[in-house]
Amino acid sequence: MTRVIFLGPPGAGKGTQAQILCASAEVPHISTGDILRAAVKAKTELGQKAEGYMSAGELVPDDLILGLIRERLSEADAANGWLLDGFPRNVEQANFLNELLEEIGQTCEVVVNLEVPDDELVTRMLARGRKDDQEDVIRNRLEVYREQTEPLIDLYNGRKQLVSVDGNQEMAAVSAELKKIVRGAKAEAQTGAQTGAQTGA
Ligand code: ADP
């Protein structure tokens, strides 16, 4: 089973690396940013509500996000694993996810923190040129990340689930490292499950 959360600041390469990893691990790439952008494009109710927050670089309110995650994780393809990219993004979302996983009898194997220095993040996002990649919006997204998302690093570290990866290397080097980490976490989870079965724990 592969169940992974990708943490890390905007522009760290979570989306790109998630796609590569999901293709090899054969699990769905669940990106709240992608889901929201598709909703904006399709002009759904969710998209219309989310658009203003996104273009300002603010987080979309939890009440729009939590139900969406609950539904997405209960879809058939998520039964065999998943990679969450862009969720959870604040402590409330992390607590919600924790309860949801308990409720559906799943556990996250590893939380990957992709580390990239701020000046490199800004350079990458400006080069990417997405609608919310203008300098003032980028600055706000980084600030929102520091305030709301970064506390999750300590939270998952405290649960011994966190692994940090230097995202400021060549793309292939990051991919190779991530693959190794996920393979290791998967093996560890299997060993744990077997030991648990043997000892009756
Ligand atoms: P990046 O990692 O570059 O910021 P994302 O695609 O993950 O890009 O997110 C883009 C925008 O979508 C965010 O700035 C935010 O407005 C919204 N968003 C994505 N995921 C969440 C989430 N879990 N909670 C609230 N808002 C979110």
XYZ file of N, CA and C and ligand atoms in Angstrom:
630
model
N 0.840 -1.205 0.000
C 0.000 0.000 0.000
C 0.876 1.257 0.000
N 0.506 2.215 -0.781
C 1.218 3.491 -0.756
C 0.246 4.592 -0.373
N 0.464 5.179 0.786
C -0.352 6.328 1.197
C 0.582 7.418 1.695
N 0.639 8.486 0.938
C 1.650 9.515 1.156
C 1.029 10.903 1.170
N 1.531 11.757 2.061
C 1.162 13.174 2.047
C 2.385 13.967 1.616
N 2.184 14.889 0.688
C 3.253 15.794 0.273
C 3.062 17.149 0.945
N 4.031 17.532 1.767
C 4.037 18.878 2.334
C 5.114 19.678 1.612
N 5.135 20.970 1.880
C 6.176 21.798 1.287
C 5.576 23.061 0.720
N 6.379 24.113 0.631
C 5.869 25.413 0.195
C 5.400 25.407 -1.265
N 4.598 26.409 -1.636
C 4.200 26.534 -3.037
C 5.442 26.705 -3.906
N 5.459 26.019 -5.030
C 6.589 26.130 -5.952
C 7.694 25.132 -5.668
N 7.522 24.282 -4.651
C 8.583 23.336 -4.287
C 8.682 22.174 -5.268
N 7.663 22.014 -6.104
C 7.674 20.932 -7.082
C 6.820 19.747 -6.658
N 5.915 19.980 -5.722
C 5.062 18.886 -5.240
C 4.258 18.262 -6.371
N 3.650 19.100 -7.181
C 2.790 18.603 -8.259
C 3.547 17.739 -9.257
N 4.706 18.256 -9.700
C 5.523 17.536 -10.676
C 5.998 16.204 -10.110
N 6.533 16.244 -8.901
C 7.056 15.022 -8.295
C 5.924 14.045 -7.969
N 4.780 14.579 -7.588
C 3.636 13.725 -7.261
C 3.204 12.937 -8.495
N 3.187 13.610 -9.648
C 2.783 12.928 -10.884
C 3.709 11.776 -11.216
N 5.008 12.017 -11.071
C 6.002 10.978 -11.381
C 5.851 9.798 -10.424
N 5.729 10.117 -9.143
C 5.638 9.077 -8.125
C 4.347 8.264 -8.263
N 3.264 8.954 -8.556
C 1.968 8.271 -8.674
C 1.936 7.334 -9.878
N 2.619 7.735 -10.948
C 2.661 6.879 -12.129
C 3.387 5.576 -11.804
N 4.480 5.657 -11.041
C 5.224 4.426 -10.754
C 4.572 3.621 -9.635
N 3.955 4.290 -8.677
C 3.323 3.554 -7.564
C 1.896 3.121 -7.912
N 1.388 3.615 -9.037
C 0.022 3.310 -9.487
C -1.037 3.627 -8.430
N -0.941 4.838 -7.905
C -1.976 5.332 -6.989
C -2.456 6.694 -7.505
N -3.688 7.070 -7.171
C -4.179 8.366 -7.644
C -3.464 9.549 -6.991
N -3.209 10.559 -7.799
C -2.620 11.815 -7.349
C -3.772 12.738 -6.988
N -3.954 12.974 -5.703
C -5.084 13.805 -5.267
C -4.552 15.184 -4.898
N -4.732 16.129 -5.815
C -4.249 17.489 -5.615
C -5.441 18.414 -5.426
N -5.556 19.010 -4.234
C -6.691 19.911 -4.015
C -6.592 21.130 -4.934
N -5.356 21.571 -5.215
C -5.181 22.692 -6.142
C -5.729 22.359 -7.523
N -5.410 21.154 -8.024
C -5.909 20.735 -9.351
C -7.437 20.619 -9.341
N -7.978 20.050 -8.266
C -9.438 19.887 -8.175
C -10.107 21.267 -8.188
N -9.528 22.193 -7.422
C -10.103 23.541 -7.355
C -9.984 24.272 -8.687
N -8.810 24.143 -9.340
C -8.643 24.819 -10.642
C -9.619 24.264 -11.677
N -9.856 22.953 -11.627
C -10.832 22.367 -12.556
C -12.231 22.906 -12.263
N -12.529 23.082 -10.979
C -13.853 23.605 -10.596
C -14.032 25.054 -11.038
N -12.952 25.820 -10.946
C -13.004 27.221 -11.396
C -13.253 27.259 -12.904
N -12.535 26.419 -13.622
C -12.637 26.375 -15.080
C -14.044 25.973 -15.517
N -14.611 25.005 -14.786
C -15.941 24.502 -15.144
C -17.057 25.395 -14.577
N -16.633 26.430 -13.843
C -17.586 27.373 -13.241
C -18.641 26.690 -12.364
N -18.241 25.682 -11.643
C -19.166 25.033 -10.708
C -19.343 25.952 -9.495
N -20.265 25.573 -8.614
C -20.516 26.376 -7.422
C -19.229 26.460 -6.586
N -18.573 25.305 -6.427
C -17.303 25.271 -5.682
C -16.301 26.227 -6.319
N -16.183 26.150 -7.637
C -15.224 26.989 -8.353
C -15.510 28.467 -8.161
N -16.778 28.816 -8.218
C -17.141 30.224 -8.066
C -16.834 30.727 -6.660
N -17.042 29.848 -5.682
C -16.747 30.252 -4.299
C -15.248 30.315 -4.043
N -14.486 29.432 -4.698
C -13.052 29.308 -4.398
C -12.198 30.340 -5.125
N -12.674 30.797 -6.273
C -11.840 31.583 -7.187
C -11.167 32.805 -6.540
N -11.934 33.573 -5.804
C -11.408 34.800 -5.202
C -10.271 34.523 -4.234
N -10.438 33.487 -3.415
C -9.386 33.131 -2.450
C -8.115 32.718 -3.187
N -8.298 31.918 -4.233
C -7.142 31.401 -4.961
C -6.363 32.521 -5.635
N -7.083 33.439 -6.263
C -6.347 34.480 -6.986
C -5.719 35.477 -6.024
N -6.143 35.469 -4.758
C -5.497 36.336 -3.769
C -4.384 35.593 -3.020
N -4.254 34.298 -3.278
C -3.220 33.517 -2.590
C -3.608 33.126 -1.181
N -4.908 33.202 -0.874
C -5.403 32.784 0.443
C -5.861 31.336 0.374
N -5.982 30.700 1.542
C -6.546 29.356 1.549
C -8.051 29.444 1.317
N -8.564 28.500 0.574
C -10.008 28.367 0.395
C -10.558 27.860 1.740
N -11.711 28.377 2.206
C -12.208 27.968 3.527
C -12.380 26.450 3.676
N -12.111 25.975 4.887
C -12.160 24.534 5.155
C -13.501 23.903 4.777
N -14.595 24.631 4.971
C -15.899 24.000 4.688
C -16.065 23.648 3.211
N -15.250 24.265 2.343
C -15.323 23.900 0.922
C -14.398 22.727 0.608
N -13.413 22.504 1.471
C -12.362 21.526 1.176
C -12.608 20.169 1.831
N -13.102 20.192 3.063
C -13.142 18.949 3.846
C -14.077 17.909 3.235
N -15.255 18.346 2.809
C -16.216 17.411 2.219
C -15.672 16.806 0.930
N -14.969 17.673 0.214
C -14.380 17.244 -1.061
C -13.352 16.121 -0.840
N -12.548 16.261 0.195
C -11.545 15.232 0.511
C -12.219 13.943 0.979
N -13.249 14.094 1.794
C -13.977 12.912 2.268
C -14.528 12.112 1.082
N -15.108 12.827 0.140
C -15.674 12.156 -1.044
C -14.580 11.523 -1.898
N -13.494 12.280 -2.088
C -12.435 11.782 -2.977
C -11.768 10.523 -2.406
N -11.562 10.506 -1.089
C -10.896 9.343 -0.489
C -11.814 8.129 -0.414
N -13.117 8.358 -0.602
C -14.019 7.201 -0.553
C -14.291 6.644 -1.949
N -13.686 7.272 -2.980
C -13.842 6.725 -4.334
C -13.035 5.430 -4.474
N -13.482 4.586 -5.382
C -12.914 3.235 -5.502
C -11.402 3.233 -5.707
N -10.897 4.139 -6.544
C -9.463 4.103 -6.874
C -8.568 4.458 -5.676
N -9.154 5.080 -4.653
C -8.354 5.474 -3.490
C -8.233 4.342 -2.466
N -8.945 3.244 -2.713
C -8.906 2.119 -1.759
C -7.535 1.453 -1.745
N -6.799 1.572 -2.860
C -5.492 0.912 -2.949
C -4.322 1.855 -2.740
N -4.594 3.009 -2.194
C -3.531 3.964 -1.918
C -3.821 5.320 -2.532
N -2.987 6.290 -2.170
C -3.165 7.651 -2.685
C -1.954 8.495 -2.343
N -1.859 9.593 -3.053
C -0.882 10.614 -2.695
C -1.633 11.929 -2.577
N -1.583 12.518 -1.394
C -2.249 13.800 -1.177
C -1.254 14.931 -1.399
N -1.604 15.845 -2.300
C -0.728 16.964 -2.667
C -1.511 18.266 -2.440
N -1.089 19.031 -1.447
C -1.781 20.302 -1.165
C -2.840 20.170 -0.090
N -2.953 19.018 0.495
C -3.859 18.777 1.610
C -3.202 17.784 2.560
N -3.210 17.983 3.839
C -3.760 19.120 4.579
C -2.850 20.346 4.505
N -3.451 21.497 4.704
C -2.722 22.751 4.566
C -2.836 23.615 5.820
N -3.556 23.158 6.811
C -3.571 23.832 8.112
C -3.904 22.774 9.179
N -3.817 23.184 10.441
C -3.980 22.221 11.536
C -5.388 21.606 11.537
N -6.397 22.413 11.236
C -7.771 21.889 11.208
C -7.894 20.781 10.162
N -7.331 21.019 8.981
C -7.394 20.013 7.916
C -6.646 18.744 8.321
N -5.515 18.916 9.022
C -4.734 17.753 9.452
C -5.517 16.938 10.479
N -6.190 17.624 11.392
C -6.996 16.909 12.395
C -8.174 16.203 11.745
N -8.782 16.882 10.790
C -9.899 16.276 10.062
C -9.438 15.008 9.357
N -8.290 15.099 8.698
C -7.770 13.946 7.941
C -7.486 12.779 8.880
N -6.908 13.104 10.015
C -6.596 12.095 11.004
C -7.851 11.317 11.411
N -8.908 12.063 11.705
C -10.174 11.428 12.113
C -10.801 10.644 10.970
N -10.732 11.237 9.770
C -11.315 10.565 8.604
C -10.612 9.229 8.340
N -9.281 9.239 8.409
C -8.529 8.009 8.134
C -8.841 6.939 9.181
N -8.965 7.373 10.408
C -9.321 6.438 11.468
C -10.693 5.820 11.174
N -11.603 6.684 10.779
C -12.978 6.263 10.487
C -13.035 5.244 9.346
N -12.204 5.455 8.311
C -12.257 4.538 7.170
C -11.175 3.451 7.259
N -10.497 3.389 8.391
C -9.533 2.310 8.639
C -8.286 2.376 7.775
N -7.817 3.601 7.519
C -6.589 3.747 6.730
C -5.536 4.488 7.538
N -4.251 4.293 7.165
C -3.193 5.075 7.796
C -2.277 5.631 6.723
N -1.763 6.823 6.982
C -0.784 7.409 6.077
C 0.579 6.851 6.456
N 1.336 6.396 5.469
C 2.618 5.762 5.762
C 3.736 6.776 5.990
N 3.716 7.823 5.196
C 4.812 8.788 5.298
C 4.362 10.177 4.827
N 4.918 11.183 5.496
C 4.660 12.571 5.107
C 5.979 13.135 4.610
N 6.007 13.540 3.364
C 7.241 14.051 2.771
C 7.221 15.569 2.772
N 8.281 16.139 3.314
C 8.419 17.589 3.316
C 9.470 17.980 2.288
N 9.015 18.599 1.224
C 9.913 18.993 0.134
C 10.461 20.389 0.430
N 11.771 20.461 0.672
C 12.374 21.729 1.104
C 13.069 22.456 -0.042
N 12.717 23.732 -0.195
C 13.346 24.582 -1.221
C 13.455 26.001 -0.649
N 14.611 26.654 -0.813
C 14.754 28.025 -0.288
C 13.793 29.008 -0.972
N 13.408 30.044 -0.206
C 12.421 31.013 -0.688
C 12.764 31.659 -2.033
N 14.016 32.084 -2.210
C 14.339 32.797 -3.460
C 14.177 31.879 -4.668
N 14.493 30.603 -4.487
C 14.321 29.625 -5.565
C 12.821 29.398 -5.839
N 12.015 29.377 -4.778
C 10.564 29.190 -4.948
C 9.981 30.309 -5.804
N 10.376 31.540 -5.477
C 9.843 32.700 -6.200
C 10.265 32.629 -7.667
N 11.535 32.299 -7.915
C 12.033 32.179 -9.288
C 11.223 31.145 -10.061
N 11.012 29.991 -9.428
C 10.269 28.915 -10.109
C 8.841 29.330 -10.427
N 8.173 29.941 -9.452
C 6.763 30.296 -9.679
C 6.616 31.381 -10.735
N 7.559 32.360 -10.725
C 7.492 33.419 -11.735
C 7.695 32.827 -13.128
N 8.559 31.821 -13.228
C 8.819 31.177 -14.520
C 7.617 30.360 -14.974
N 6.891 29.788 -14.002
C 5.746 28.933 -14.314
C 4.583 29.762 -14.857
N 4.373 30.927 -14.231
C 3.392 31.873 -14.751
C 1.942 31.438 -14.695
N 1.563 30.671 -13.662
C 0.143 30.353 -13.490
C -0.583 31.634 -13.098
N -1.903 31.604 -13.153
C -2.685 32.816 -12.893
C -2.372 33.425 -11.513
N -2.126 32.523 -10.523
C -1.832 33.026 -9.174
C -0.330 33.124 -8.924
N 0.469 33.171 -10.002
C 1.916 33.262 -9.865
C 2.430 34.672 -10.146
N 1.694 35.687 -9.689
C 2.220 37.054 -9.784
C 2.879 37.389 -8.459
N 3.875 38.290 -8.544
C 4.756 38.474 -7.399
C 4.043 38.746 -6.073
N 3.043 39.632 -6.068
C 2.388 39.940 -4.789
C 1.573 38.750 -4.276
N 0.974 37.997 -5.198
C 0.196 36.812 -4.802
C 1.136 35.717 -4.303
N 2.267 35.577 -4.977
C 3.271 34.590 -4.562
C 3.733 34.891 -3.142
N 4.000 36.171 -2.884
C 4.460 36.567 -1.554
C 3.417 36.210 -0.501
N 2.159 36.443 -0.822
C 1.094 36.110 0.121
C 0.971 34.608 0.335
N 1.111 33.837 -0.760
C 1.018 32.379 -0.608
C 2.138 31.844 0.279
N 3.339 32.446 0.147
C 4.453 32.013 0.998
C 4.173 32.359 2.461
N 3.593 33.523 2.668
C 3.258 33.940 4.028
C 2.188 33.019 4.633
N 1.167 32.726 3.851
C 0.101 31.817 4.297
C 0.701 30.441 4.601
N 1.635 30.011 3.772
C 2.304 28.726 4.003
C 3.027 28.737 5.354
N 3.823 29.793 5.599
C 4.576 29.870 6.866
C 3.633 29.858 8.061
N 2.563 30.607 7.965
C 1.652 30.748 9.110
C 0.790 29.521 9.330
N 0.237 28.965 8.258
C -0.797 27.946 8.429
C -0.333 26.521 8.142
N 0.558 26.371 7.172
C 0.940 25.008 6.762
C 2.198 24.517 7.473
N 3.154 25.418 7.663
C 4.427 24.992 8.260
C 4.270 24.325 9.631
N 3.317 24.754 10.468
C 3.132 24.044 11.754
C 2.886 22.545 11.594
N 2.459 22.105 10.431
C 2.205 20.670 10.218
C 3.507 19.869 10.200
N 4.623 20.555 9.895
C 5.914 19.871 9.886
C 6.197 19.338 11.296
N 6.019 20.198 12.305
C 6.229 19.768 13.693
C 5.214 18.707 14.103
N 3.985 18.909 13.650
C 2.920 17.965 14.005
C 3.248 16.550 13.520
N 3.625 16.421 12.247
C 3.912 15.090 11.693
C 5.270 14.572 12.162
N 6.188 15.494 12.450
C 7.477 15.094 12.998
C 7.260 14.447 14.371
N 6.384 15.050 15.160
C 6.049 14.522 16.477
C 5.427 13.135 16.400
N 4.762 12.866 15.290
C 4.163 11.536 15.106
C 5.117 10.566 14.410
N 6.353 11.028 14.220
C 7.394 10.214 13.577
C 7.002 9.787 12.157
N 6.259 10.652 11.487
C 5.830 10.309 10.122
C 6.568 11.128 9.069
N 7.327 12.134 9.517
C 7.889 13.097 8.573
C 9.266 12.709 8.042
N 9.451 12.882 6.742
C 10.768 12.755 6.123
C 10.993 14.002 5.272
N 12.117 14.680 5.462
C 12.400 15.867 4.657
C 13.305 15.512 3.493
N 13.008 16.130 2.359
C 13.776 15.884 1.142
C 14.228 17.230 0.585
N 15.492 17.292 0.148
C 15.998 18.509 -0.473
C 15.401 18.642 -1.874
N 14.479 19.562 -2.005
C 13.813 19.755 -3.288
C 14.599 20.663 -4.218
N 15.742 21.134 -3.736
C 16.559 22.045 -4.528
C 17.679 21.285 -5.232
N 17.338 20.157 -5.821
C 18.277 19.369 -6.609
C 17.640 19.151 -7.976
N 18.402 18.526 -8.853
C 17.849 18.193 -10.166
C 16.584 17.369 -9.999
N 15.650 17.561 -10.901
C 14.354 16.894 -10.790
C 14.478 15.374 -10.633
N 15.361 14.762 -11.435
C 15.510 13.301 -11.397
C 16.063 12.832 -10.056
N 16.941 13.653 -9.457
C 17.520 13.282 -8.160
C 16.433 13.303 -7.082
N 15.564 14.304 -7.148
C 14.451 14.392 -6.181
C 13.531 13.186 -6.365
N 13.197 12.871 -7.611
C 12.309 11.727 -7.898
C 12.886 10.441 -7.336
N 14.194 10.235 -7.551
C 14.832 9.000 -7.093
C 14.764 8.898 -5.573
N 15.017 10.017 -4.915
C 14.983 10.024 -3.458
C 13.571 9.720 -2.945
N 12.599 10.325 -3.588
C 11.209 10.129 -3.166
C 10.776 8.671 -3.335
N 11.179 8.101 -4.443
C 10.807 6.714 -4.727
C 11.362 5.799 -3.635
N 12.604 6.057 -3.259
C 13.273 5.254 -2.236
C 12.539 5.394 -0.889
N 12.185 6.605 -0.557
C 11.511 6.861 0.724
C 10.164 6.135 0.772
N 9.419 6.241 -0.316
C 8.094 5.632 -0.346
C 8.204 4.106 -0.300
N 9.193 3.579 -1.016
C 9.400 2.125 -0.991
C 9.751 1.671 0.432
N 10.618 2.434 1.091
C 11.033 2.114 2.455
C 9.860 2.152 3.421
N 9.027 3.179 3.281
C 7.889 3.343 4.194
C 6.882 2.216 4.003
N 6.746 1.814 2.753
C 5.815 0.739 2.422
C 6.283 -0.578 3.051
N 7.585 -0.847 2.904
C 8.163 -2.071 3.470
C 8.022 -2.074 4.989
N 8.268 -0.917 5.578
C 8.179 -0.798 7.032
C 6.746 -1.050 7.506
N 5.784 -0.499 6.779
C 4.376 -0.685 7.155
C 3.987 -2.160 7.063
N 4.529 -2.847 6.034
C 4.220 -4.280 5.864
C 4.819 -5.101 6.994
N 6.094 -4.807 7.320
C 6.765 -5.519 8.410
C 5.993 -5.295 9.703
N 5.600 -4.032 9.935
C 4.845 -3.686 11.137
C 3.567 -4.491 11.232
N 2.862 -4.607 10.101
C 1.581 -5.315 10.072
C 1.797 -6.798 10.364
N 2.906 -7.354 9.780
C 3.196 -8.778 10.004
C 3.546 -9.042 11.469
N 4.421 -8.188 12.002
C 4.825 -8.345 13.404
C 3.594 -8.246 14.294
N 2.753 -7.274 13.971
C 1.530 -7.088 14.752
C 0.672 -8.344 14.731
N 0.575 -8.981 13.545
C -0.254 -10.175 13.402
C 0.336 -11.327 14.201
N 1.696 -11.424 14.155
C 2.363 -12.524 14.854
C 2.206 -12.428 16.366
N 2.364 -11.197 16.880
C 2.323 -11.037 18.324
C 0.900 -10.803 18.823
N 0.008 -10.643 17.879
C -1.366 -10.375 18.248
C -1.593 -8.944 18.689
N -0.574 -8.081 18.469
C -0.694 -6.678 18.883
C -1.625 -5.902 17.964
P 0.790 25.804 -4.692
O 1.318 24.623 -3.957
O 1.710 26.293 -5.760
O 0.297 26.914 -3.815
P -1.768 24.481 -5.191
O -2.226 24.032 -6.521
O -1.490 23.449 -4.158
O -0.481 25.344 -5.517
O -2.820 25.499 -4.572
C -3.299 26.615 -5.281
C -4.343 27.370 -4.454
O -5.491 26.513 -4.238
C -3.904 27.770 -3.035
O -3.217 29.002 -3.022
C -5.263 27.852 -2.310
O -5.947 29.033 -2.604
C -6.049 26.695 -2.945
N -5.914 25.433 -2.173
C -5.323 24.282 -2.596
N -5.386 23.331 -1.661
C -6.026 23.875 -0.599
C -6.396 23.401 0.697
N -6.103 22.157 1.097
N -7.054 24.245 1.524
C -7.360 25.486 1.150
N -7.032 25.996 -0.045
C -6.369 25.213 -0.918
